Short mmCIF file of C-alpha atoms and ligand atoms in Angstrom, two decimals:
data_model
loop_
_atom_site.label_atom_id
_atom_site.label_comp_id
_atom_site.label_asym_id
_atom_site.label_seq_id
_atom_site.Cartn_x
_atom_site.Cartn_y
_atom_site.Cartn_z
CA UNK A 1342 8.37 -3.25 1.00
CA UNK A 1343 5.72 -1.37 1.60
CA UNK A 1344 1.94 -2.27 2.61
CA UNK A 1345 -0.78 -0.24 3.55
CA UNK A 1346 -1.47 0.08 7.36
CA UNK A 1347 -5.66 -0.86 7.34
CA UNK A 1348 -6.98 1.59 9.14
CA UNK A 1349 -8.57 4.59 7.85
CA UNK A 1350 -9.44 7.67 10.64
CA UNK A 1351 -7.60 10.76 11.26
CA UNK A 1352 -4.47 11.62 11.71
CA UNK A 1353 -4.62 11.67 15.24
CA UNK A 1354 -6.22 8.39 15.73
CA UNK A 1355 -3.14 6.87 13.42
CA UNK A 1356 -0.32 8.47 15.90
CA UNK A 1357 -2.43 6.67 18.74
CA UNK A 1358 -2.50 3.70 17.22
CA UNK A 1359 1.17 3.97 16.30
CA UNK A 1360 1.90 3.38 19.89
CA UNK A 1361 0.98 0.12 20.00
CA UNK A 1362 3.29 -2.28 17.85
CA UNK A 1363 0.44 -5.26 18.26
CA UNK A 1364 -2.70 -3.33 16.86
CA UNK A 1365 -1.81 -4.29 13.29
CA UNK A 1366 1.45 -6.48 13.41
CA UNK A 1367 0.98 -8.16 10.15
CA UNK A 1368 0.66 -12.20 11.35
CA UNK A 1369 2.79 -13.17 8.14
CA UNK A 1370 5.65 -11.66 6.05
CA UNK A 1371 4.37 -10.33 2.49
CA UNK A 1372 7.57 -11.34 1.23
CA UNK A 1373 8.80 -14.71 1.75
CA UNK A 1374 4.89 -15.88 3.34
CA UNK A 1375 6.48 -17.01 6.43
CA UNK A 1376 3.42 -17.92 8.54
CA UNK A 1377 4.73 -15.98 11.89
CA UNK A 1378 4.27 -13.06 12.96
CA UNK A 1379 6.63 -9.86 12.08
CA UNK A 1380 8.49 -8.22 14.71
CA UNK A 1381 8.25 -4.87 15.67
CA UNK A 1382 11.21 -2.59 13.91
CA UNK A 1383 11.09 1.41 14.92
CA UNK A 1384 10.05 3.66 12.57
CA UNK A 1385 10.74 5.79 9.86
CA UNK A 1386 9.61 9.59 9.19
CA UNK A 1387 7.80 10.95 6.39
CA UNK A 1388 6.53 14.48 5.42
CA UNK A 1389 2.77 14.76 4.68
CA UNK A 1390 0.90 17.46 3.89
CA UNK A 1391 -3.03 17.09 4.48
CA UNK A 1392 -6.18 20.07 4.49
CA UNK A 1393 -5.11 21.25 7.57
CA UNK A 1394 -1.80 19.21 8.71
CA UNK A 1395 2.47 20.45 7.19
CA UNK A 1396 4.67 18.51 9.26
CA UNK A 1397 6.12 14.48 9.71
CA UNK A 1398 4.43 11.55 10.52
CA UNK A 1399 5.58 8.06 11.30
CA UNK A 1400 5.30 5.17 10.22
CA UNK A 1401 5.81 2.00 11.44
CA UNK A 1402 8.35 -0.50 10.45
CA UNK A 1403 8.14 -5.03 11.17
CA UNK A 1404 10.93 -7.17 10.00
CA UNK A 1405 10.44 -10.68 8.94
CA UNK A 1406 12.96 -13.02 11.04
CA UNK A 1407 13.18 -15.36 8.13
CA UNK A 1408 14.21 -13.49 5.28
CA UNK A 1409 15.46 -10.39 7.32
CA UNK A 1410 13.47 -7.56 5.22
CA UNK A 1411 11.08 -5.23 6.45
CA UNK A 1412 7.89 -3.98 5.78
CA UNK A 1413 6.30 -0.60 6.55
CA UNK A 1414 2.84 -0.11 7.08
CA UNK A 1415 1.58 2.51 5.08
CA UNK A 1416 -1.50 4.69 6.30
CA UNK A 1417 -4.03 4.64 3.50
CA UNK A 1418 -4.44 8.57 3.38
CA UNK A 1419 -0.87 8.62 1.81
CA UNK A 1420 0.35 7.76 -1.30
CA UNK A 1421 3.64 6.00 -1.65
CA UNK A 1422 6.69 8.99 -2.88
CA UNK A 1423 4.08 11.95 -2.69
CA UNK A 1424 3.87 14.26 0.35
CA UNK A 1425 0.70 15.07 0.01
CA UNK A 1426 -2.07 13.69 1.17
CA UNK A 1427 -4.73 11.33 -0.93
CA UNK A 1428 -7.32 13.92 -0.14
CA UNK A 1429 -5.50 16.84 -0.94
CA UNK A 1430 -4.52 15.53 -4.36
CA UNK A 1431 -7.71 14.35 -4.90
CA UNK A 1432 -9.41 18.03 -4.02
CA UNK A 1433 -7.10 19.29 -6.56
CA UNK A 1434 -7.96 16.58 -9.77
CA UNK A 1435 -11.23 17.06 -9.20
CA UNK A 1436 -11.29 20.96 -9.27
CA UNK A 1437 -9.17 20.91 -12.41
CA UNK A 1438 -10.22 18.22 -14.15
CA UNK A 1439 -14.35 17.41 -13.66
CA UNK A 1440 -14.94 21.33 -11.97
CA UNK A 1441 -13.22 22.75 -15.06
CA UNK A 1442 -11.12 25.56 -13.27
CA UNK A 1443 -7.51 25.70 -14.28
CA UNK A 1444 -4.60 24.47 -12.50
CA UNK A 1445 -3.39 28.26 -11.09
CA UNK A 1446 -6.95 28.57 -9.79
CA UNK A 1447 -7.39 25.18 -8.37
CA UNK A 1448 -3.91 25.24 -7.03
CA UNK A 1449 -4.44 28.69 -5.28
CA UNK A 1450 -7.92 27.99 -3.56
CA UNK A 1451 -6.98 24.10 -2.74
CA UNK A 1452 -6.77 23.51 0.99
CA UNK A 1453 -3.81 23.99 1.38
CA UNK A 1454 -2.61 26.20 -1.44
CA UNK A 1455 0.24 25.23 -3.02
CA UNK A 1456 2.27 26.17 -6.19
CA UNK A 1457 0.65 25.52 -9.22
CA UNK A 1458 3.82 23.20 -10.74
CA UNK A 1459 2.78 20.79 -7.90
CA UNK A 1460 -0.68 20.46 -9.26
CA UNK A 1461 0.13 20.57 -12.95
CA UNK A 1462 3.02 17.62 -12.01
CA UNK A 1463 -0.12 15.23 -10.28
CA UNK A 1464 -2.71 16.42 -13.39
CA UNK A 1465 -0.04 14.93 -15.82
CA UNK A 1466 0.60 11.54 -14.11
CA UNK A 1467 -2.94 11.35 -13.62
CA UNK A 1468 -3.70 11.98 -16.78
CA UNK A 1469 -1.17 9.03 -18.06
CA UNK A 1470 -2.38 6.57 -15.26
CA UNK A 1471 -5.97 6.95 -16.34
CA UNK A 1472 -6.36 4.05 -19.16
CA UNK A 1473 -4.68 1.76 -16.20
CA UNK A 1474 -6.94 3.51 -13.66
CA UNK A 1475 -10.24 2.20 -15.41
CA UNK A 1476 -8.92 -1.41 -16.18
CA UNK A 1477 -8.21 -1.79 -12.71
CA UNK A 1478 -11.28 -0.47 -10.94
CA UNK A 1479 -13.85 -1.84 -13.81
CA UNK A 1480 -13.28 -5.03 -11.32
CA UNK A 1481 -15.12 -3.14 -8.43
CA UNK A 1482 -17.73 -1.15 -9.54
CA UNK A 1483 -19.53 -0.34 -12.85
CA UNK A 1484 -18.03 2.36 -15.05
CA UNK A 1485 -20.65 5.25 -16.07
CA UNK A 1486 -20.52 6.60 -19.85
CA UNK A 1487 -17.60 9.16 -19.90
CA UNK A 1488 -16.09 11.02 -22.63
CA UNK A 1489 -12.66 9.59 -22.22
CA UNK A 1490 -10.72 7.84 -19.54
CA UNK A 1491 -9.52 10.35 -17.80
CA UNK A 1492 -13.88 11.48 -17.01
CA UNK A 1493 -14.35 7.89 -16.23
CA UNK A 1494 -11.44 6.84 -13.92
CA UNK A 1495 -12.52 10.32 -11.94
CA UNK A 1496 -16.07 8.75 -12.00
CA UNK A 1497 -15.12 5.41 -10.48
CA UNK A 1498 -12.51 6.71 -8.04
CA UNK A 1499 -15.56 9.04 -6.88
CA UNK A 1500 -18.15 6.07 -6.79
CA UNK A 1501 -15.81 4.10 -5.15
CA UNK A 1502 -14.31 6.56 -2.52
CA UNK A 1503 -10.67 7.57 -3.01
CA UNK A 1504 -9.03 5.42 0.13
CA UNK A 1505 -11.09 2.29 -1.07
CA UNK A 1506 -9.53 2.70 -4.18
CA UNK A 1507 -6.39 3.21 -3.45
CA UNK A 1508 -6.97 0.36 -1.21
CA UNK A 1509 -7.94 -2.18 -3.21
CA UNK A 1510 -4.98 -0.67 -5.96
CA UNK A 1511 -2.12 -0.95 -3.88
CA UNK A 1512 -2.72 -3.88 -1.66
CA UNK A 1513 -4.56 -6.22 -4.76
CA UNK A 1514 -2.66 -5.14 -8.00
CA UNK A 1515 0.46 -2.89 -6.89
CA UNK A 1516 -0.89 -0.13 -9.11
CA UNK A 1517 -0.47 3.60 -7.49
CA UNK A 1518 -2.80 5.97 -8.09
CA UNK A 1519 -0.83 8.09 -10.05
CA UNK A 1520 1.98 6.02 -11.18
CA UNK A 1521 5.11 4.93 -9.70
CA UNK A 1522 8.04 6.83 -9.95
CA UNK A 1523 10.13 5.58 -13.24
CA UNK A 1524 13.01 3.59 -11.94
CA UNK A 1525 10.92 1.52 -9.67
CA UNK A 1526 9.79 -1.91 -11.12
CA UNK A 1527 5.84 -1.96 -12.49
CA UNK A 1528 4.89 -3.38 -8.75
CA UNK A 1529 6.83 -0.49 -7.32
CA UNK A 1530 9.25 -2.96 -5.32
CA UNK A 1531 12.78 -2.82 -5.78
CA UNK A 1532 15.28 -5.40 -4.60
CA UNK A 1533 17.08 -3.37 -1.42
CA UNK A 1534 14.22 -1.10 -1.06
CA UNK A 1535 15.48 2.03 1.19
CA UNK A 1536 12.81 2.30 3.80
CA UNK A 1537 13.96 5.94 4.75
CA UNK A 1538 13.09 6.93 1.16
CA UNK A 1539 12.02 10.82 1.35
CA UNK A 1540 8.99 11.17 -0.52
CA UNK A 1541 8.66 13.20 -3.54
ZN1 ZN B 3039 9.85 -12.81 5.15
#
């Protein structure tokens, strides 16, 4: 399973605080709510691509003595099964979808430029997230008038701040920002989750 790591700061202050298997060793398992603490299990890589960052980052693993399964601790600037970065996909929805430019241009001048079928594949599961999107986040902030849900679900996650969002998504109602994957159940756990899963 995964959960998000609560900390939000660069990407260099993460890898410190990697180091340490204390600083946020969850004091019960998600899972089965045993009330001890998790114990420290390795880690696992991941690719993520950020503004200014291509390469692998880890991320740390606990299991729960009682019912043996672990739990990785997500940083909040990723999204579960997508390489990129929360801010880099969110650059590129914005650009496309409230700055009006099309998905070629917003593609080519996003930090960091990527092909244009990457952007057009996040616009699309955006796009089908966004009635879901407003439902959830009506519960933490006003929505503004908006022509349709896609306008308003850009409004909120921009009131609210994209990482507090995704925050309060993941870790409150298992909903991903742009969907989960199809084969995974609607809270995006499976039952033998494989916690070297290469992202998307
Ligand atoms: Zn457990």
């Amino acid at each position: 399973m995964q959960i998000l790591h609560p900390f939000a700061g660069s990407l260099q202050q993460y890898a410190e605080h990697l180091a340490d298997p204390d600083y946020y060793r969850p004091g019960h398992c998600p899972q089965c709510q045993a009330k001890h603490p998790l114990t420290a299990h390795g880690f696992y890589t991941r690719t993520l691509i950020d503004t200014a960052f291509d390469g692998i980052i880890r991320v740390r693993r606990y299991l729960c003595q009682a019912c043996r399964r672990t739990v990785s601790l997500l940083p909040e600037f990723v999204l579960p099964y997508l390489r990129s970065s929360l801010t880099v996909i969110a650059l590129l929805l914005i650009a496309r979808l409230l700055g009006g430019q099309t998905i070629e241009g917003a593609a080519r001048t996003a930090p960091p430029p990527m092909p244009y079928q990457r952007g057009q594949f996040w616009i699309r599961r955006f796009r089908a997230q966004a009635a879901a999107l407003c439902a959830a986040l009506a519960a933490l902030t006003q929505p503004a008038p908006a022509p349709d849900f896609v306008h308003r679900a850009l409004t909120l996650l921009e009131s609210t701040g994209w990482i507090a969002a995704h925050r309060f998504l993941f870790d409150r109602v298992r909903c991903h920002l742009l969907g989960w994957p199809r084969g995974l159940a609607p809270d995006g756990r499976r039952a033998a989750f494989p916690t070297a899963a290469a992202p998307a």
